[in-house]
Amino acid sequence: MDDQPADSLAATLRRIERSAGALATASVARMDETLVWFRQLPADQRSWVMLVAQAGVRSLVEFMRAGPKSRPREVSDEVFAAAPRALARSINLQQTVALIQVTIDVVEEQAAHLAAPGEERDLREEVLRFSREIAFSAARVYARAAESRGSWDARLQALLVDALLRGDSTDVLASRAAALGWADAPPVAVAVGRSPGGEVAPVLHTVYRHARRIGVEVISGVHGDRLVVVLGGAADPLNATEKLLEGFGTGPVVVGPAVASLDEATESARAALAGFRAAPAWPDAPRPVAAAALLPERALAGDAAARRALRRDVYGALVRAGGELIETLDAFFAAGGVLESAARSLFVHPNTVRYRLRRIGDVTGFSPLSPRDLFALRIALTVGRLDPRGGASPVAPGDA
């Protein structure tokens, strides 16, 4: 067959051309009969499949007419150009291969009627070669569609993350999130770290792949050298981010506080970004680290939200609990963290100091017996004394 001239099948080709419409119709009827999912397609998508089947028969004729020596190495993807790109999003590659197989089966069954006398075997061999090439062509179409969708998703995710960081309206966030299929499963938190570099689409795909394994939603975007990841549905966002670390580059990864929905995620994003900027001041910080754990570094770096939190939630809590706690903390600082020395300076029993230190931990969430927490308490006292509005009286709504 490989040495035959292209015109040796001329009579067969004419028969196939005359039967093109009938072959396409028979193929679609067979699909309707044997493929359950095909029967469930909307009418417009079924009509697109008919167009593809007709184009496939025409392509078979051209494939055979070209002959083995002059035909291109790859079948033209024009077979699939007969249908809109939306078809590739409605029917997956496996289903497309099933459609091709049905069409090829129909042509093979009709080979005895389509082939000119003595050419039936040659026709079957050509159909077999064509079916292989058309399958490769389908794979190329789907690969390009996936690549295009990946690039579009990357752009859309970048726009959504940018809107989140800017604090755009909830309508903007909701529309862009809906386009990405975001289900807004609570809680929602934002993680920020360094991007590993390279093309954006593969970076985001790595994050998405790991997120899918642990069952959380993600929207991510690369901004400059930073990778910003929005997590949804993770009961413990810090733990979930730890399982996504492979998607980040080197350096700190900071996780903002959990919020109820994407509408409120700007707060989490800002805290995570502020923490990421301040993280170099704590070289031994865990990876990932909560933005709340970086409150003292964030305050020193000029983060107004961190200063408010320390003034209101730490210094303010100490003021409201009574002056003796601040007095004890000052004595503990002055004594270099030696409990007995602090007790002597206060003229109280060491057990009294122990009790007050435990009270400080209870009311602020920071234990003076932990070096790290003691540092945070010292910064909180400094911030509170510089701006005591967060002390005994509640913070004004506009200052929260």
Short mmCIF file of C-alpha atoms in Angstrom, two decimals:
data_model
loop_
_atom_site.label_atom_id
_atom_site.label_comp_id
_atom_site.label_asym_id
_atom_site.label_seq_id
_atom_site.Cartn_x
_atom_site.Cartn_y
_atom_site.Cartn_z
CA MET A 1 0.00 0.00 0.00
CA ASP A 2 2.85 2.41 0.87
CA ASP A 3 4.19 2.15 -2.70
CA GLN A 4 0.84 2.71 -4.42
CA PRO A 5 0.27 6.02 -6.23
CA ALA A 6 -2.23 8.34 -4.65
CA ASP A 7 -4.67 7.99 -7.56
CA SER A 8 -4.93 4.21 -7.13
CA LEU A 9 -7.86 4.83 -4.75
CA ALA A 10 -9.52 7.44 -6.92
CA ALA A 11 -12.74 5.46 -7.32
CA THR A 12 -12.91 4.79 -3.60
CA LEU A 13 -12.29 8.44 -2.81
CA ARG A 14 -15.16 9.51 -5.06
CA ARG A 15 -17.47 7.08 -3.29
CA ILE A 16 -16.43 8.39 0.14
CA GLU A 17 -16.92 12.00 -0.96
CA ARG A 18 -20.43 11.24 -2.16
CA SER A 19 -21.21 9.47 1.11
CA ALA A 20 -19.67 12.11 3.43
CA GLY A 21 -22.99 13.46 4.69
CA ALA A 22 -24.47 10.01 5.23
CA LEU A 23 -21.36 8.82 7.07
CA ALA A 24 -21.44 11.83 9.42
CA THR A 25 -25.15 11.32 10.10
CA ALA A 26 -24.65 7.59 10.76
CA SER A 27 -21.73 8.38 13.08
CA VAL A 28 -23.75 10.84 15.17
CA ALA A 29 -26.63 8.36 15.33
CA ARG A 30 -24.22 5.70 16.61
CA MET A 31 -22.87 8.14 19.21
CA ASP A 32 -26.41 8.81 20.38
CA GLU A 33 -27.01 5.09 20.62
CA THR A 34 -23.82 4.00 22.42
CA LEU A 35 -22.60 7.02 24.44
CA VAL A 36 -24.84 7.98 27.36
CA TRP A 37 -23.07 11.30 28.02
CA PHE A 38 -23.47 12.28 24.35
CA ARG A 39 -27.26 12.02 24.60
CA GLN A 40 -27.13 14.51 27.49
CA LEU A 41 -25.33 17.21 25.49
CA PRO A 42 -27.29 20.35 24.55
CA ALA A 43 -28.55 20.51 20.98
CA ASP A 44 -25.99 23.12 19.90
CA GLN A 45 -23.07 20.99 21.08
CA ARG A 46 -24.47 17.93 19.32
CA SER A 47 -24.64 19.96 16.11
CA TRP A 48 -20.98 20.95 16.60
CA VAL A 49 -20.09 17.26 16.80
CA MET A 50 -21.90 16.72 13.50
CA LEU A 51 -19.75 19.45 11.92
CA VAL A 52 -16.60 17.81 13.29
CA ALA A 53 -17.68 14.42 11.94
CA GLN A 54 -18.29 15.89 8.46
CA ALA A 55 -14.94 17.66 8.57
CA GLY A 56 -13.32 14.39 9.64
CA VAL A 57 -14.66 12.54 6.61
CA ARG A 58 -13.40 15.30 4.31
CA SER A 59 -10.02 15.18 6.05
CA LEU A 60 -9.89 11.40 5.50
CA VAL A 61 -10.37 11.96 1.79
CA GLU A 62 -7.57 14.54 1.68
CA PHE A 63 -5.34 12.25 3.75
CA MET A 64 -5.82 9.39 1.30
CA ARG A 65 -5.59 11.60 -1.80
CA ALA A 66 -2.21 12.98 -0.72
CA GLY A 67 -0.70 9.52 -0.69
CA PRO A 68 1.84 8.19 1.80
CA LYS A 69 4.82 10.01 0.25
CA SER A 70 3.35 13.51 -0.06
CA ARG A 71 0.95 13.69 2.88
CA PRO A 72 2.05 15.85 5.85
CA ARG A 73 3.52 14.13 8.90
CA GLU A 74 0.57 15.37 11.00
CA VAL A 75 -3.13 15.58 10.16
CA SER A 76 -4.31 19.17 10.08
CA ASP A 77 -6.12 20.36 13.18
CA GLU A 78 -8.70 21.97 10.86
CA VAL A 79 -10.93 18.98 11.58
CA PHE A 80 -11.62 20.49 15.00
CA ALA A 81 -11.74 24.07 13.74
CA ALA A 82 -15.27 23.32 12.48
CA ALA A 83 -16.54 23.63 16.07
CA PRO A 84 -16.15 26.53 18.51
CA ARG A 85 -13.42 26.32 21.15
CA ALA A 86 -16.18 26.03 23.73
CA LEU A 87 -16.61 22.41 22.63
CA ALA A 88 -13.14 21.60 24.02
CA ARG A 89 -14.30 22.91 27.40
CA SER A 90 -17.54 20.90 27.27
CA ILE A 91 -16.12 17.57 26.09
CA ASN A 92 -12.91 16.22 27.58
CA LEU A 93 -10.13 14.50 25.64
CA GLN A 94 -11.25 11.00 26.62
CA GLN A 95 -14.76 11.72 25.33
CA THR A 96 -13.35 13.17 22.11
CA VAL A 97 -11.34 9.99 21.52
CA ALA A 98 -14.58 8.02 22.05
CA LEU A 99 -16.31 10.14 19.38
CA ILE A 100 -13.44 9.56 16.97
CA GLN A 101 -13.56 5.83 17.63
CA VAL A 102 -17.29 5.70 16.87
CA THR A 103 -16.79 7.58 13.59
CA ILE A 104 -13.92 5.31 12.56
CA ASP A 105 -15.98 2.22 13.42
CA VAL A 106 -18.81 3.44 11.20
CA VAL A 107 -16.44 4.08 8.28
CA GLU A 108 -14.82 0.65 8.71
CA GLU A 109 -18.22 -1.04 8.77
CA GLN A 110 -19.09 0.72 5.52
CA ALA A 111 -15.74 -0.14 3.92
CA ALA A 112 -17.23 -2.94 1.81
CA HIS A 113 -19.71 -0.46 0.23
CA LEU A 114 -17.32 2.50 0.06
CA ALA A 115 -14.31 0.75 -1.46
CA ALA A 116 -14.04 0.13 -5.17
CA PRO A 117 -13.58 -3.52 -6.15
CA GLY A 118 -10.27 -4.83 -4.83
CA GLU A 119 -9.58 -1.75 -2.65
CA GLU A 120 -11.37 -2.69 0.57
CA ARG A 121 -8.21 -3.84 2.38
CA ASP A 122 -6.33 -0.71 1.30
CA LEU A 123 -9.19 1.46 2.55
CA ARG A 124 -9.20 -0.23 5.95
CA GLU A 125 -5.44 0.29 6.30
CA GLU A 126 -5.75 3.96 5.39
CA VAL A 127 -8.60 4.44 7.87
CA LEU A 128 -6.44 2.84 10.58
CA ARG A 129 -3.56 5.24 9.84
CA PHE A 130 -5.90 8.19 9.72
CA SER A 131 -7.54 7.29 13.06
CA ARG A 132 -4.11 7.32 14.73
CA GLU A 133 -3.23 10.71 13.25
CA ILE A 134 -6.61 12.26 14.08
CA ALA A 135 -6.22 11.13 17.70
CA PHE A 136 -2.86 12.90 17.87
CA SER A 137 -4.50 15.97 16.34
CA ALA A 138 -7.18 15.93 19.07
CA ALA A 139 -4.49 15.73 21.71
CA ARG A 140 -2.77 18.82 20.24
CA VAL A 141 -6.04 20.75 20.24
CA TYR A 142 -6.69 19.94 23.88
CA ALA A 143 -3.11 20.70 24.89
CA ARG A 144 -3.35 24.16 23.29
CA ALA A 145 -6.75 24.74 24.90
CA ALA A 146 -5.33 23.80 28.31
CA GLU A 147 -2.32 26.07 27.77
CA SER A 148 -4.57 28.95 26.72
CA ARG A 149 -6.91 28.38 29.65
CA GLY A 150 -3.93 28.20 32.00
CA SER A 151 -2.63 31.56 30.76
CA TRP A 152 -6.09 33.13 31.03
CA ASP A 153 -6.60 31.75 34.53
CA ALA A 154 -3.20 33.09 35.56
CA ARG A 155 -4.13 36.58 34.32
CA LEU A 156 -7.55 36.44 35.98
CA GLN A 157 -6.10 35.23 39.27
CA ALA A 158 -3.50 38.01 39.16
CA LEU A 159 -6.26 40.58 38.64
CA LEU A 160 -8.27 39.19 41.55
CA VAL A 161 -5.27 39.14 43.89
CA ASP A 162 -4.41 42.68 42.81
CA ALA A 163 -7.98 43.79 43.56
CA LEU A 164 -7.75 42.07 46.93
CA LEU A 165 -4.53 43.86 47.83
CA ARG A 166 -5.97 47.21 46.76
CA GLY A 167 -9.15 46.65 48.74
CA ASP A 168 -11.47 46.92 45.73
CA SER A 169 -15.23 46.64 46.12
CA THR A 170 -16.78 43.30 47.01
CA ASP A 171 -18.59 43.26 43.65
CA VAL A 172 -15.27 43.28 41.78
CA LEU A 173 -13.91 40.50 43.97
CA ALA A 174 -17.08 38.43 43.66
CA SER A 175 -17.27 38.65 39.86
CA ARG A 176 -13.64 37.70 39.33
CA ALA A 177 -13.81 34.91 41.90
CA ALA A 178 -16.95 33.51 40.25
CA ALA A 179 -15.18 33.43 36.88
CA LEU A 180 -12.53 31.22 38.47
CA GLY A 181 -15.09 28.90 40.07
CA TRP A 182 -14.27 30.03 43.63
CA ALA A 183 -16.78 28.57 46.08
CA ASP A 184 -15.77 30.90 48.95
CA ALA A 185 -15.58 28.10 51.50
CA PRO A 186 -14.80 29.51 54.96
CA PRO A 187 -12.47 30.31 56.51
CA VAL A 188 -10.41 32.35 54.06
CA ALA A 189 -6.80 33.37 54.65
CA VAL A 190 -3.97 34.84 52.58
CA ALA A 191 -0.37 33.58 52.50
CA VAL A 192 2.53 35.58 51.08
CA GLY A 193 6.03 34.38 50.24
CA ARG A 194 8.66 34.68 47.58
CA SER A 195 7.88 33.34 44.12
CA PRO A 196 10.17 30.55 42.91
CA GLY A 197 10.58 32.45 39.63
CA GLY A 198 10.04 31.32 36.06
CA GLU A 199 6.81 31.30 34.06
CA VAL A 200 3.76 32.28 36.09
CA ALA A 201 1.40 29.54 34.88
CA PRO A 202 3.60 26.62 36.09
CA VAL A 203 4.11 28.39 39.45
CA LEU A 204 0.36 28.69 39.98
CA HIS A 205 -0.23 25.15 38.76
CA THR A 206 2.18 23.79 41.39
CA VAL A 207 0.24 25.59 44.13
CA TYR A 208 -3.08 24.40 42.71
CA ARG A 209 -1.89 20.78 42.47
CA HIS A 210 -0.81 20.67 46.12
CA ALA A 211 -3.98 22.47 47.24
CA ARG A 212 -6.13 19.92 45.44
CA ARG A 213 -4.34 17.10 47.28
CA ILE A 214 -5.23 18.56 50.69
CA GLY A 215 -8.76 19.56 49.68
CA VAL A 216 -8.58 23.36 49.92
CA GLU A 217 -9.50 26.05 47.43
CA VAL A 218 -6.80 28.42 46.22
CA ILE A 219 -6.51 31.54 44.14
CA SER A 220 -2.96 32.73 43.61
CA GLY A 221 -1.02 35.38 41.77
CA VAL A 222 2.58 36.48 41.30
CA HIS A 223 3.22 40.15 42.08
CA GLY A 224 6.78 41.12 41.37
CA ASP A 225 8.88 38.62 43.31
CA ARG A 226 6.03 37.69 45.66
CA LEU A 227 3.62 34.79 45.44
CA VAL A 228 0.24 35.57 47.01
CA VAL A 229 -2.07 32.62 47.74
CA VAL A 230 -5.67 32.92 48.92
CA LEU A 231 -6.81 29.78 50.72
CA GLY A 232 -10.44 28.80 51.25
CA GLY A 233 -11.91 26.00 53.31
CA ALA A 234 -8.76 25.24 55.35
CA ALA A 235 -9.69 24.78 59.01
CA ASP A 236 -6.08 25.55 59.91
CA PRO A 237 -4.65 27.93 57.26
CA LEU A 238 -1.16 27.83 58.79
CA ASN A 239 -1.05 24.05 58.61
CA ALA A 240 -2.49 24.08 55.07
CA THR A 241 0.14 26.59 53.94
CA GLU A 242 2.86 24.32 55.29
CA LYS A 243 1.68 21.70 52.81
CA LEU A 244 1.92 24.25 49.96
CA LEU A 245 5.50 25.35 50.71
CA GLU A 246 6.85 23.53 47.65
CA GLY A 247 5.11 26.15 45.51
CA PHE A 248 6.98 29.05 47.15
CA GLY A 249 10.53 30.21 46.68
CA THR A 250 13.09 30.55 49.45
CA GLY A 251 12.60 32.84 52.44
CA PRO A 252 9.73 33.52 54.84
CA VAL A 253 6.12 32.60 54.14
CA VAL A 254 3.59 34.59 56.18
CA VAL A 255 -0.07 33.69 56.70
CA GLY A 256 -2.65 36.37 57.49
CA PRO A 257 -5.53 35.87 59.93
CA ALA A 258 -8.50 33.72 58.94
CA VAL A 259 -11.65 35.63 57.93
CA ALA A 260 -15.19 34.55 57.13
CA SER A 261 -15.19 35.12 53.36
CA LEU A 262 -13.35 36.56 50.38
CA ASP A 263 -15.10 39.89 50.98
CA GLU A 264 -13.05 40.31 54.15
CA ALA A 265 -9.81 38.85 52.85
CA THR A 266 -8.21 42.25 52.23
CA GLU A 267 -7.55 42.40 55.99
CA SER A 268 -5.78 39.04 55.87
CA ALA A 269 -3.80 40.03 52.77
CA ARG A 270 -2.57 43.28 54.29
CA ALA A 271 -1.47 41.55 57.47
CA ALA A 272 0.37 38.86 55.49
CA LEU A 273 2.12 41.45 53.31
CA ALA A 274 3.14 43.51 56.32
CA GLY A 275 4.44 40.37 57.99
CA PHE A 276 6.37 39.37 54.88
CA ARG A 277 8.10 42.78 54.80
CA ALA A 278 8.95 42.57 58.51
CA ALA A 279 9.89 38.87 58.63
CA PRO A 280 13.65 39.38 57.98
CA ALA A 281 13.84 40.96 61.47
CA TRP A 282 13.07 37.51 62.96
CA PRO A 283 15.55 35.17 61.27
CA ASP A 284 14.50 32.16 63.36
CA ALA A 285 10.79 32.51 62.60
CA PRO A 286 9.01 29.26 61.70
CA ARG A 287 8.09 28.69 58.07
CA PRO A 288 5.27 29.39 57.55
CA VAL A 289 4.62 31.91 60.29
CA ALA A 290 1.40 33.64 61.30
CA ALA A 291 1.27 37.37 60.66
CA ALA A 292 0.07 37.81 64.27
CA ALA A 293 3.33 36.28 65.52
CA LEU A 294 5.20 39.12 63.79
CA LEU A 295 3.31 41.96 65.50
CA PRO A 296 6.40 43.49 67.16
CA GLU A 297 8.47 43.42 63.95
CA ARG A 298 5.54 44.79 61.96
CA ALA A 299 5.08 47.62 64.47
CA LEU A 300 8.78 48.53 64.27
CA ALA A 301 8.55 48.46 60.47
CA GLY A 302 5.77 51.06 60.60
CA ASP A 303 2.67 48.87 60.17
CA ALA A 304 -0.14 50.94 61.67
CA ALA A 305 -2.43 47.92 62.04
CA ALA A 306 0.18 46.09 64.13
CA ARG A 307 0.68 49.16 66.33
CA ARG A 308 -3.08 49.39 66.89
CA ALA A 309 -3.28 45.70 67.78
CA LEU A 310 -0.43 45.94 70.29
CA ARG A 311 -1.79 49.15 71.80
CA ARG A 312 -5.38 47.95 72.03
CA ASP A 313 -5.09 44.21 72.68
CA VAL A 314 -1.90 44.07 74.74
CA TYR A 315 -1.18 47.41 76.38
CA GLY A 316 -4.89 48.20 76.69
CA ALA A 317 -5.58 44.80 78.25
CA LEU A 318 -2.86 45.40 80.85
CA VAL A 319 -4.22 48.86 81.70
CA ARG A 320 -7.74 47.53 82.10
CA ALA A 321 -6.52 44.66 84.31
CA GLY A 322 -4.97 47.05 86.83
CA GLY A 323 -1.73 48.97 87.21
CA GLU A 324 0.03 46.28 89.22
CA LEU A 325 0.51 44.12 86.12
CA ILE A 326 2.34 46.87 84.23
CA GLU A 327 4.36 47.66 87.34
CA THR A 328 5.35 44.01 87.69
CA LEU A 329 6.25 43.79 84.01
CA ASP A 330 8.46 46.87 84.28
CA ALA A 331 10.23 45.35 87.31
CA PHE A 332 10.67 42.07 85.45
CA PHE A 333 12.26 43.92 82.53
CA ALA A 334 14.55 45.88 84.85
CA ALA A 335 15.63 42.68 86.62
CA GLY A 336 16.64 41.09 83.32
CA GLY A 337 13.93 38.46 83.65
CA VAL A 338 15.10 37.27 87.09
CA LEU A 339 11.93 36.63 89.07
CA GLU A 340 13.46 36.91 92.56
CA SER A 341 15.14 40.24 91.75
CA ALA A 342 11.85 41.61 90.43
CA ALA A 343 10.12 40.48 93.65
CA ARG A 344 12.69 42.29 95.83
CA SER A 345 12.28 45.52 93.88
CA LEU A 346 8.51 45.31 94.31
CA PHE A 347 8.74 44.30 98.00
CA VAL A 348 6.53 41.26 97.38
CA HIS A 349 6.95 37.50 97.63
CA PRO A 350 8.29 35.73 94.48
CA ASN A 351 5.06 33.73 94.33
CA THR A 352 3.19 37.01 93.95
CA VAL A 353 5.34 37.87 90.96
CA ARG A 354 4.75 34.39 89.51
CA TYR A 355 1.01 34.86 89.88
CA ARG A 356 1.10 38.30 88.22
CA LEU A 357 3.22 37.01 85.33
CA ARG A 358 0.67 34.25 84.74
CA ARG A 359 -2.07 36.90 84.82
CA ILE A 360 -0.22 38.92 82.20
CA GLY A 361 -0.14 35.86 79.96
CA ASP A 362 -3.87 35.27 80.54
CA VAL A 363 -4.97 38.82 79.68
CA THR A 364 -2.62 39.47 76.75
CA GLY A 365 -1.92 36.04 75.25
CA PHE A 366 1.82 36.68 75.66
CA SER A 367 3.74 34.95 78.47
CA PRO A 368 6.57 36.95 80.07
CA LEU A 369 8.37 33.65 80.72
CA SER A 370 8.84 33.17 76.95
CA PRO A 371 11.71 35.26 75.51
CA ARG A 372 9.80 35.77 72.26
CA ASP A 373 6.60 36.83 74.04
CA LEU A 374 8.58 39.04 76.40
CA PHE A 375 9.94 40.93 73.40
CA ALA A 376 6.38 41.45 72.09
CA LEU A 377 5.26 42.69 75.51
CA ARG A 378 8.10 45.19 75.64
CA ILE A 379 7.22 46.59 72.22
CA ALA A 380 3.54 46.74 73.24
CA LEU A 381 4.37 48.74 76.37
CA THR A 382 6.50 51.13 74.31
CA VAL A 383 3.79 51.61 71.68
CA GLY A 384 1.09 52.02 74.32
CA ARG A 385 3.00 54.64 76.27
CA LEU A 386 3.79 56.61 73.13
CA ASP A 387 0.09 56.61 72.21
CA PRO A 388 -2.03 55.61 75.22
CA ARG A 389 -5.39 55.84 73.43
CA GLY A 390 -5.62 52.07 73.60
CA GLY A 391 -5.24 52.05 77.41
CA ALA A 392 -8.00 52.27 79.96
CA SER A 393 -10.63 53.68 77.61
CA PRO A 394 -11.94 51.75 74.57
CA VAL A 395 -10.52 52.55 71.18
CA ALA A 396 -12.65 54.87 69.07
CA PRO A 397 -14.32 53.17 66.09
CA GLY A 398 -12.35 55.19 63.58
CA ASP A 399 -9.10 54.10 65.19
CA ALA A 400 -9.81 50.37 65.12
#
